[in-house]
Short mmCIF file of C-alpha atoms in Angstrom, two decimals:
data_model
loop_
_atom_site.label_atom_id
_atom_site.label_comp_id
_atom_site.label_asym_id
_atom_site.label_seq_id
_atom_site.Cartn_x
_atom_site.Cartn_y
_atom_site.Cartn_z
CA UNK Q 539 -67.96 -55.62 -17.27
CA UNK Q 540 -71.57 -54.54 -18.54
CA UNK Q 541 -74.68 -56.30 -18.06
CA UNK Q 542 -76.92 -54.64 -20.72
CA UNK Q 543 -80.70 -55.90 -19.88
CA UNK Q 544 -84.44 -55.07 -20.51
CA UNK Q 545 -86.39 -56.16 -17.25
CA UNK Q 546 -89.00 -57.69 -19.36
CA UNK Q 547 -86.14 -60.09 -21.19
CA UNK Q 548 -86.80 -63.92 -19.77
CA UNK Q 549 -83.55 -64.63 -21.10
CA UNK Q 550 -81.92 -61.41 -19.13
CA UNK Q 551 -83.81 -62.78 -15.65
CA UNK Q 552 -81.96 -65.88 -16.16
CA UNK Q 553 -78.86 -64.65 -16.64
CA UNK Q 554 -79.14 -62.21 -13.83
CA UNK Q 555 -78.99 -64.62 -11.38
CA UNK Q 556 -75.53 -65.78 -12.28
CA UNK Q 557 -73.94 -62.87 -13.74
CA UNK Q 558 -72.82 -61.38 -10.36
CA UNK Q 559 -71.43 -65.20 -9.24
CA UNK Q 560 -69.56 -65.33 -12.78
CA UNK Q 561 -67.96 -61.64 -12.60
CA UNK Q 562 -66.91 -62.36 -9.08
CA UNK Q 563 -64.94 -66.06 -9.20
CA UNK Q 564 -62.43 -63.57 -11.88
CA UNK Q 565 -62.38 -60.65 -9.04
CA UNK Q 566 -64.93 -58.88 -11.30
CA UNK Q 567 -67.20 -56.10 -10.65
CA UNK Q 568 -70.71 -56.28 -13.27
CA UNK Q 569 -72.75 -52.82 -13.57
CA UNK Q 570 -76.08 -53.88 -14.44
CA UNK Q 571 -77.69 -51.90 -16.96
CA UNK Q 572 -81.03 -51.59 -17.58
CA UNK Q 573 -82.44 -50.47 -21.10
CA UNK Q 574 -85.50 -50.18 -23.17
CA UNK Q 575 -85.44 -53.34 -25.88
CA UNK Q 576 -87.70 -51.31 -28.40
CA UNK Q 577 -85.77 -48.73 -29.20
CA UNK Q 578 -82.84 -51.56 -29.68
CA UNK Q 579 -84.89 -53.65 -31.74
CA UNK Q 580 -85.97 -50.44 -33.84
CA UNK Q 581 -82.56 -49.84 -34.28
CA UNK Q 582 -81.55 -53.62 -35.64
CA UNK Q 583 -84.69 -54.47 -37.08
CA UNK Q 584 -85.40 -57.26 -34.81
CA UNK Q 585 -89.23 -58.61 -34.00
CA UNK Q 586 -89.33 -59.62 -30.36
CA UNK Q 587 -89.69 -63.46 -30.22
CA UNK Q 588 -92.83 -64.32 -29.17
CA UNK Q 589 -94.29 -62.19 -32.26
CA UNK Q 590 -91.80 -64.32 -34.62
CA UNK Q 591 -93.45 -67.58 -36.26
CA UNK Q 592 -91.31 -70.79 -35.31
CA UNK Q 593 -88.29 -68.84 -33.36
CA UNK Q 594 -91.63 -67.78 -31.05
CA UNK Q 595 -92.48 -71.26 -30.53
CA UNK Q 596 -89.09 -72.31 -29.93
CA UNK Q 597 -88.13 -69.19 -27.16
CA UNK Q 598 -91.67 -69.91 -24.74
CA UNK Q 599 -89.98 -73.64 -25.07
CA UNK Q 600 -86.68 -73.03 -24.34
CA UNK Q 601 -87.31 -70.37 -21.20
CA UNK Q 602 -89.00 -73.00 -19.76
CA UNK Q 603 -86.46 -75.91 -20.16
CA UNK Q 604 -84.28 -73.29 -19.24
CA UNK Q 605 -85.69 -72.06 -15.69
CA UNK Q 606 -85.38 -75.93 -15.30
CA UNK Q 607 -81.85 -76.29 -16.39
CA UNK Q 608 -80.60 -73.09 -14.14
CA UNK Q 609 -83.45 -73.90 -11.11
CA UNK Q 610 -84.51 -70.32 -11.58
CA UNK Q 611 -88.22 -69.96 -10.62
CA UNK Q 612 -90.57 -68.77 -13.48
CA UNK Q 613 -93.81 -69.11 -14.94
CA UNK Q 614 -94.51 -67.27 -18.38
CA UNK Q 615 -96.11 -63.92 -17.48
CA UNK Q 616 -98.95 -62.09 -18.78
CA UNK Q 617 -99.57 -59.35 -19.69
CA UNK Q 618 -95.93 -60.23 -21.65
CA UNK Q 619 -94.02 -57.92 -22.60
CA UNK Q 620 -94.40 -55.16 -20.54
CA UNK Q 621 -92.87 -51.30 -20.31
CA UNK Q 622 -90.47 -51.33 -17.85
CA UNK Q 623 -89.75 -47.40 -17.90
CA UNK Q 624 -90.65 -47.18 -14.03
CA UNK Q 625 -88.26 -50.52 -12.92
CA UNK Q 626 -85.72 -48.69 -15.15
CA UNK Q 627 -86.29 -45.55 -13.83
CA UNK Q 628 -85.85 -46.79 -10.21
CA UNK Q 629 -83.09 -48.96 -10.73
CA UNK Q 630 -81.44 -45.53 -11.86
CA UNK Q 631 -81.75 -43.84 -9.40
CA UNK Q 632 -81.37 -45.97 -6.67
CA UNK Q 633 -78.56 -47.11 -8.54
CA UNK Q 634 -76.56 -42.92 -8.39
CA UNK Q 635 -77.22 -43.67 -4.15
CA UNK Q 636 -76.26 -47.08 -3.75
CA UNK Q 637 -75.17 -50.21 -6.40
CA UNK Q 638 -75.81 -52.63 -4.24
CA UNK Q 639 -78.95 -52.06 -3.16
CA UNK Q 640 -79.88 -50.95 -6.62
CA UNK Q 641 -78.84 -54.64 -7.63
CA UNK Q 642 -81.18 -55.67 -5.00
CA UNK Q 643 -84.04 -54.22 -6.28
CA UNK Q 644 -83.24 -55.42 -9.88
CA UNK Q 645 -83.00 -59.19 -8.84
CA UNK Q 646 -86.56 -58.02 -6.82
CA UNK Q 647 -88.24 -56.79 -10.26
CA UNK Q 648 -86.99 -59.77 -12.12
CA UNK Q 649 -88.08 -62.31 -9.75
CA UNK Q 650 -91.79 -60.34 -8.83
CA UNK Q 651 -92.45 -60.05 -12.51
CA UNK Q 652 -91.41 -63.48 -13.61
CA UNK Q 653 -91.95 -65.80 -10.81
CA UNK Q 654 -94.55 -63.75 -8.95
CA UNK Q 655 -96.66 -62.68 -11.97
CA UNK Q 656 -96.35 -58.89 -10.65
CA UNK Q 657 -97.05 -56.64 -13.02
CA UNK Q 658 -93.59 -54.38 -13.22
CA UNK Q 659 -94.90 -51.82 -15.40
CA UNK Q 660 -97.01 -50.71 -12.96
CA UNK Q 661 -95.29 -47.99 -10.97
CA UNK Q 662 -97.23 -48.77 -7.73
CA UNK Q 663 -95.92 -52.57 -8.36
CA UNK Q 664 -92.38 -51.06 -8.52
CA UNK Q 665 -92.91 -49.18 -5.32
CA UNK Q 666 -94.64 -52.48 -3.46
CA UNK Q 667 -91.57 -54.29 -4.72
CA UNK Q 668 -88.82 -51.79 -3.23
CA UNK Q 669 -90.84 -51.01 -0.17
CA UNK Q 670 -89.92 -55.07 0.60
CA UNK Q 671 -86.22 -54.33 -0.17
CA UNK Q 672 -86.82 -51.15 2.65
CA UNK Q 673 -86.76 -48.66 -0.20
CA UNK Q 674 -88.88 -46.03 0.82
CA UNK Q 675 -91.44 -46.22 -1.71
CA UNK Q 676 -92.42 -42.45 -1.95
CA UNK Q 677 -88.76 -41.90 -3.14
CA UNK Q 678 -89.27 -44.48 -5.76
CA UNK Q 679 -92.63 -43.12 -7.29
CA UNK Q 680 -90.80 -39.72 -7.56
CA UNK Q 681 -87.48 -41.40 -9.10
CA UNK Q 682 -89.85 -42.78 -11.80
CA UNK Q 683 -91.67 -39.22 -12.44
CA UNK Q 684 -88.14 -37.63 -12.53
CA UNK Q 685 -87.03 -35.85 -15.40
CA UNK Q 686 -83.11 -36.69 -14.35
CA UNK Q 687 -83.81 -40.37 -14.33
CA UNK Q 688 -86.13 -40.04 -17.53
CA UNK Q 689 -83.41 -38.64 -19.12
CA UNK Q 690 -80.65 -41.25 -18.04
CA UNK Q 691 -82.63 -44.12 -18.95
CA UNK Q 692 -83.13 -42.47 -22.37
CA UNK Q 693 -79.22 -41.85 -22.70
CA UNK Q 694 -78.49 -45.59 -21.58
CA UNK Q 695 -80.80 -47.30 -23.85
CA UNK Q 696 -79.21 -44.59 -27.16
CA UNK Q 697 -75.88 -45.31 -25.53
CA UNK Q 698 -76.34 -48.68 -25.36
CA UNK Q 699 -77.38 -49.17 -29.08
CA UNK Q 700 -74.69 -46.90 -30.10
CA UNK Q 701 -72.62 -49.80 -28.33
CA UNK Q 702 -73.98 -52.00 -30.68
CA UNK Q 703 -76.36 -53.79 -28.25
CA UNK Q 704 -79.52 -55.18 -29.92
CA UNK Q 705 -80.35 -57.75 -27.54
CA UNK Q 706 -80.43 -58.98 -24.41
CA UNK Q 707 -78.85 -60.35 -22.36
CA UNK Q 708 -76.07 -58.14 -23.82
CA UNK Q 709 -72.94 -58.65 -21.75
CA UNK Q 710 -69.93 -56.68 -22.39
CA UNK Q 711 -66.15 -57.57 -20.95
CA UNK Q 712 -63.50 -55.28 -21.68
CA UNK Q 713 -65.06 -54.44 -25.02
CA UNK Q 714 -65.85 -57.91 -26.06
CA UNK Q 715 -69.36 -58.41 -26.59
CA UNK Q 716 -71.63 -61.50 -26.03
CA UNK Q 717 -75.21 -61.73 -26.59
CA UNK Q 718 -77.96 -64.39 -24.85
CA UNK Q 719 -77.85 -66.50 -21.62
CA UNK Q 720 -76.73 -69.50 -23.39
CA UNK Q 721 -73.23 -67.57 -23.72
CA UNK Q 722 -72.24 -67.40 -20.31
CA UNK Q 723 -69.62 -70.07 -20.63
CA UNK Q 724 -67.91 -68.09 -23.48
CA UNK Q 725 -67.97 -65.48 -20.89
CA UNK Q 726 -66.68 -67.10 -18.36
CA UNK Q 727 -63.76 -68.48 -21.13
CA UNK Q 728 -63.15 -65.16 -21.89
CA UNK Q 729 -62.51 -64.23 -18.23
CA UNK Q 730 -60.39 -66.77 -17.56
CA UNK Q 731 -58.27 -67.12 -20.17
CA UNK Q 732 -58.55 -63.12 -20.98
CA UNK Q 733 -59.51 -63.10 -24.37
CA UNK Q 734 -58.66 -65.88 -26.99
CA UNK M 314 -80.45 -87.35 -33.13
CA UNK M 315 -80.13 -84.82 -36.20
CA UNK M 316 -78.15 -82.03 -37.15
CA UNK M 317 -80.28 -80.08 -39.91
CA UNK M 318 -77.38 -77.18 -41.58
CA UNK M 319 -77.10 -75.61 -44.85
CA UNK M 320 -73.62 -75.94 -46.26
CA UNK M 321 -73.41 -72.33 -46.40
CA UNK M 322 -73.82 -71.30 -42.54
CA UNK M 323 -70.42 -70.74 -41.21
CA UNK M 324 -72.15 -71.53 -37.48
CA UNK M 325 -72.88 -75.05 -39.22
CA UNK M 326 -69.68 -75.24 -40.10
CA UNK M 327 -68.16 -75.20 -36.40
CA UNK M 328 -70.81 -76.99 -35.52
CA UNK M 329 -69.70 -80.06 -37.69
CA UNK M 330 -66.22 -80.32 -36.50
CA UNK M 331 -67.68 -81.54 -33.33
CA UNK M 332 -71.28 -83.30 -33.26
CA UNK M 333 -70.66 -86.57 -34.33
CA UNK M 334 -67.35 -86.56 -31.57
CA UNK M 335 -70.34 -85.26 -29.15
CA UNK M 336 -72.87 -87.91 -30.29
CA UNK M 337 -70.28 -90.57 -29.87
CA UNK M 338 -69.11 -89.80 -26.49
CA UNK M 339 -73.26 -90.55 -25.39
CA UNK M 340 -73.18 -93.60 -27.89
CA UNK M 341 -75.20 -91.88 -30.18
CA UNK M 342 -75.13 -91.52 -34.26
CA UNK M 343 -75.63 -88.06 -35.52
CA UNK M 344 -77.63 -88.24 -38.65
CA UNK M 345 -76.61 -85.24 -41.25
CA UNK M 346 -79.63 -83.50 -42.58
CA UNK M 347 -78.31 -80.80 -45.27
CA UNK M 348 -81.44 -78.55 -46.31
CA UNK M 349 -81.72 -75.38 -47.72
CA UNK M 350 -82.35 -71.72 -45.42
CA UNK M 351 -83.25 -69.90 -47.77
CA UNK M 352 -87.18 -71.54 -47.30
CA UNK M 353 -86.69 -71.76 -43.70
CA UNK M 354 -85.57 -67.79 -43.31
CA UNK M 355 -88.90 -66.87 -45.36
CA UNK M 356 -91.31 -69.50 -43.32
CA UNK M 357 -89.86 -68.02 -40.02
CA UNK M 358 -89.50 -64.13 -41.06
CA UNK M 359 -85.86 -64.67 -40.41
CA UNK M 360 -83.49 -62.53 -41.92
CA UNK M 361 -79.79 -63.61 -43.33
CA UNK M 362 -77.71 -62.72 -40.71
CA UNK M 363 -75.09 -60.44 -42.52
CA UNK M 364 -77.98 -58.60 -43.90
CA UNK M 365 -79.27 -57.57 -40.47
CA UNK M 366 -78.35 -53.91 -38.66
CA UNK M 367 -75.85 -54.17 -35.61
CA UNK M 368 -76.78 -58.30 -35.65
CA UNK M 369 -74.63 -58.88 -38.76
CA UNK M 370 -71.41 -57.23 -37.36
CA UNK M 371 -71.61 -58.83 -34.12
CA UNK M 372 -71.86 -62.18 -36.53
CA UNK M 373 -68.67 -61.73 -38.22
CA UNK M 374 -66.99 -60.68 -35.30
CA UNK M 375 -68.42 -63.76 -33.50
CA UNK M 376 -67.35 -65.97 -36.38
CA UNK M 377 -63.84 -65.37 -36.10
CA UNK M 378 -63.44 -65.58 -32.36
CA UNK M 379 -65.48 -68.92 -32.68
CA UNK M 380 -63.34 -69.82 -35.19
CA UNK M 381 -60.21 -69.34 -32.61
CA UNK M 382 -61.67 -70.81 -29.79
CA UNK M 383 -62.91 -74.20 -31.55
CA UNK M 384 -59.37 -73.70 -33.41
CA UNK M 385 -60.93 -74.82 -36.49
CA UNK M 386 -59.62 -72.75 -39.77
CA UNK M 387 -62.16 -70.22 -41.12
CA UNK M 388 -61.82 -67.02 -43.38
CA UNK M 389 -65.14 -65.33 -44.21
CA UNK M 390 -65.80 -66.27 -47.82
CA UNK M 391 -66.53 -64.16 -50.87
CA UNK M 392 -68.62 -64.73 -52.07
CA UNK M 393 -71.24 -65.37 -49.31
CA UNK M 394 -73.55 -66.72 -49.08
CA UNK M 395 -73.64 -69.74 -52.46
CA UNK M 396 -76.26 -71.53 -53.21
CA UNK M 397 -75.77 -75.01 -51.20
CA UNK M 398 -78.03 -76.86 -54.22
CA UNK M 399 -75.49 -79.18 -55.60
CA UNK M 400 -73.44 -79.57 -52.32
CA UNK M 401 -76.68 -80.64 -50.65
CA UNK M 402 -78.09 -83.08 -53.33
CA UNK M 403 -74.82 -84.53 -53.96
CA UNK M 404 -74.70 -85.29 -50.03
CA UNK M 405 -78.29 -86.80 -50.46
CA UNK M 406 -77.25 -88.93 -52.82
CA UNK M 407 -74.42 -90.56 -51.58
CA UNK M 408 -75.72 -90.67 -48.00
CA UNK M 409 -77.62 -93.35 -49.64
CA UNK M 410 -75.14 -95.51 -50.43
CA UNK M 411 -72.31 -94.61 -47.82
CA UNK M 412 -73.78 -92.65 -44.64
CA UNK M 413 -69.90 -92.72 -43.72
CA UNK M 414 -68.66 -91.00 -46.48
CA UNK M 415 -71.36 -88.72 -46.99
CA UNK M 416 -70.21 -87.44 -43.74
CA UNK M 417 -66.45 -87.17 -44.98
CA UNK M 418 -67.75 -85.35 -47.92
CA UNK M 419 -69.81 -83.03 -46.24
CA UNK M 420 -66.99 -82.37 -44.16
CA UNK M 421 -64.67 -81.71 -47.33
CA UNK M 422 -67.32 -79.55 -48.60
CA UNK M 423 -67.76 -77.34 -45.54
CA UNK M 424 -63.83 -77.62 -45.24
CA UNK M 425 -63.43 -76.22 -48.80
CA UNK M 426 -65.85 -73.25 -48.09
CA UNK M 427 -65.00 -71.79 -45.20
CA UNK M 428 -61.15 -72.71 -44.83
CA UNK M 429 -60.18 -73.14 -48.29
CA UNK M 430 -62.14 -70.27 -49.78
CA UNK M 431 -63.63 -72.75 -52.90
CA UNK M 432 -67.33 -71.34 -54.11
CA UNK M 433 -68.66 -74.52 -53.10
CA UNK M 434 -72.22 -73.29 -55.46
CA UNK M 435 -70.34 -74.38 -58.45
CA UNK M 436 -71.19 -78.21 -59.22
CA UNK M 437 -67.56 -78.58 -60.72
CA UNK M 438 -66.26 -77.30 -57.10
CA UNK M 439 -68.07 -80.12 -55.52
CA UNK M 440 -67.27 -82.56 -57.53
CA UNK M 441 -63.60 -81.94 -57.25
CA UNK M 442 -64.10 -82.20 -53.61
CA UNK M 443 -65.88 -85.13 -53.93
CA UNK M 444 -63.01 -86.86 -56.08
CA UNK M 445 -60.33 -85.60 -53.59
CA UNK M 446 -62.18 -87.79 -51.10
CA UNK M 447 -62.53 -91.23 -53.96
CA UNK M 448 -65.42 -90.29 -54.94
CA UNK M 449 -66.17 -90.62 -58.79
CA UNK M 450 -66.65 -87.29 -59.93
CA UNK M 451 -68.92 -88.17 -62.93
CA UNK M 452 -71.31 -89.66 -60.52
CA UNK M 453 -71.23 -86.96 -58.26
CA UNK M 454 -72.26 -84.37 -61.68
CA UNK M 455 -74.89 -87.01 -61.92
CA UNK M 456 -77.03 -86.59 -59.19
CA UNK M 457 -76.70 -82.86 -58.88
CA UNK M 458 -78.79 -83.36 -62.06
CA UNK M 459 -81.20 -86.47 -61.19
CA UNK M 460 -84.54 -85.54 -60.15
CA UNK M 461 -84.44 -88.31 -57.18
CA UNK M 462 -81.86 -85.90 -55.53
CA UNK M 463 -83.71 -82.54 -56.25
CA UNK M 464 -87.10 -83.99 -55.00
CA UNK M 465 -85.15 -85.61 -52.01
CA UNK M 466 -83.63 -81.72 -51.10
CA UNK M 467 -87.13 -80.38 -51.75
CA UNK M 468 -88.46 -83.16 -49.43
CA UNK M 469 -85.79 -82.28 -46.81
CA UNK M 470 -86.33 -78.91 -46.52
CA UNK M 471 -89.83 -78.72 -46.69
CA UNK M 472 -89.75 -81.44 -43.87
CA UNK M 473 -87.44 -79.39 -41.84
CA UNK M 474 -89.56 -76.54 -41.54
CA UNK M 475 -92.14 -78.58 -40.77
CA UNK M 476 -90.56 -79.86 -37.73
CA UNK M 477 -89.65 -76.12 -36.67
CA UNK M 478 -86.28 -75.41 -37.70
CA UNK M 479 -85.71 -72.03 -38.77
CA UNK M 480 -82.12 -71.62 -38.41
CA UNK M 481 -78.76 -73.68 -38.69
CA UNK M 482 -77.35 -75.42 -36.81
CA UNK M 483 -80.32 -76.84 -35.72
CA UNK M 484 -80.04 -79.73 -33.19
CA UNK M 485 -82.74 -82.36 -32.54
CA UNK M 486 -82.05 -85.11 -30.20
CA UNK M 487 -85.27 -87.46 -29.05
CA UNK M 488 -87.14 -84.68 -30.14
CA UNK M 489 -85.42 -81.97 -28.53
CA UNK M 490 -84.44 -78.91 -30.26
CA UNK M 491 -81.19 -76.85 -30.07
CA UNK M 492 -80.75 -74.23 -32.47
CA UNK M 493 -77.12 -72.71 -32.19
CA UNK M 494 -73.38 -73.65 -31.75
CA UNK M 495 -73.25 -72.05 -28.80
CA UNK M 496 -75.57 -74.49 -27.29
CA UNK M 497 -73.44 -77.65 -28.01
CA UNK M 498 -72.77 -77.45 -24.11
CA UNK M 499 -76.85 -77.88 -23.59
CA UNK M 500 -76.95 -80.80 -26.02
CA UNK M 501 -74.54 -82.78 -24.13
CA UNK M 502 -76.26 -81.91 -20.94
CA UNK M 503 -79.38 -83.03 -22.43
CA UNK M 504 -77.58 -86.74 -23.62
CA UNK M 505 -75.71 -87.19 -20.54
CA UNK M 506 -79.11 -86.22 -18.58
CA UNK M 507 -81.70 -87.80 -20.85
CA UNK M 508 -83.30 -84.64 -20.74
CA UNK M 509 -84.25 -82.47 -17.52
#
């Protein structure tokens, strides 16, 4: 199963600190995938949410109630959104040496950016943040200058739009796709019961 | 609490087989608030969902797996969407008189829609309906027509927007809003909690 994610999605932090729980009580394994939203949203013609009148009302609400709801630390970050080639980038390449640190590092990024009001986009942020995970950090400014890892976060985000993902949280089992954190107990349904 | 829906919103429609069931379990009264989209879609910059890139085809695919895991009978109706006009005034009007059977017709007319595949825009169609359930279908022609019931639709709708909904279903209990089917599960956490 496929966790399809922009780092800079609120709705994506939250539902990264479950996803690996849910995937694992059905003997799951969950890639986590990060992506660029823009192109997506290009791509479906969606507006990102705080830039929509009412719905952006509505989403700054609803994270918040949310963070609540799940007890996920988070405080509505600014500058918001932010590029989040370089956590990408690194997650990439750390992810080709080791998932699980890789995963690490991810639920780092998340929580620095949205409950530690680091800036992610900055690359020396994304270093700072590994270097606490004992990444080296020198590796992880030249994983985010690479060409290789520029190049596979370019092919995930196309690849993951040519999957039909628009959103995210985007979170794919066995083919069957389900969109936004609020879907996680359709996922989980669709785990247990293996499709319906 | 209130459920705002246009008759013509197949998420609505799953949404109605179970809300009042929902509100009663918390000893609560739903209150039925048909409106029209249309307005709400052009005060929000929404977009109709089948209209949208990637986003509609995930919705019809989503519509008939929700349809199978609610186990309520759907078929994607042609055409779609109607107009909801004289489905939503005749509602008004005899949600006057009979909240209960209001209810009972708005059920009939969502049933007749989306399981029964009758064009529900047609003021003959709801009518019909309407008599199927005792209700006098001369009266029913009559207040599709009376300017009480257009004003009252107009009044609705404009209200509606005014209190921020820009989709359907669109849930508001104590002031709290849930916009979705697939967030039933957070409404009745927010009843049985009192809010968190």
């Amino acid at each position: 199963m496929d966790f399809y994610f922009d780092f800079s999605s609120p709705y994506a932090y939250f539902a990264s600190t479950r996803i690996d729980a849910l995937a694992e009580r059905f003997g799951r394994v969950c890639r986590w995938r990060p992506m660029l939203l823009n192109p997506a949203f290009q791509a479906s013609g969606n507006v990102r949410l705080i830039d929509q009148p009412m719905k952006g009302a509505y989403a700054r609400h609803d994270w918040d109630r949310m963070s609540r709801l799940m007890q996920v630390p988070y405080a509505f970050p600014d500058p918001f959104p932010v590029s989040t080639v370089a956590a990408a980038r690194a997650f990439w390449w750390l992810d080709s040496i080791d998932p699980i640190l890789a995963k690490k590092l991810g639920r780092a990024l998340f929580h620095g950016y949205f409950a530690e009001a680091r800036d992610i986009s900055q690359r020396d942020v994304v270093a700072a943040i590994g270097a606490e995970q004992g990444i080296d950090p020198a590796q992880v400014l030249g994983a985010v200058d690479d060409p290789v890892w520029k190049a596979k976060l370019r092919h995930e985000t196309e690849g993951a739009i040519a999957s039909g993902v628009f959103g995210a949280p985007f979170i794919v089992v066995d083919g069957e796709a389900f969109w936004g954190v609020d879907r996680l107990w359709m996922v989980g349904e669709w785990l247990e019961r293996g499709g319906w």
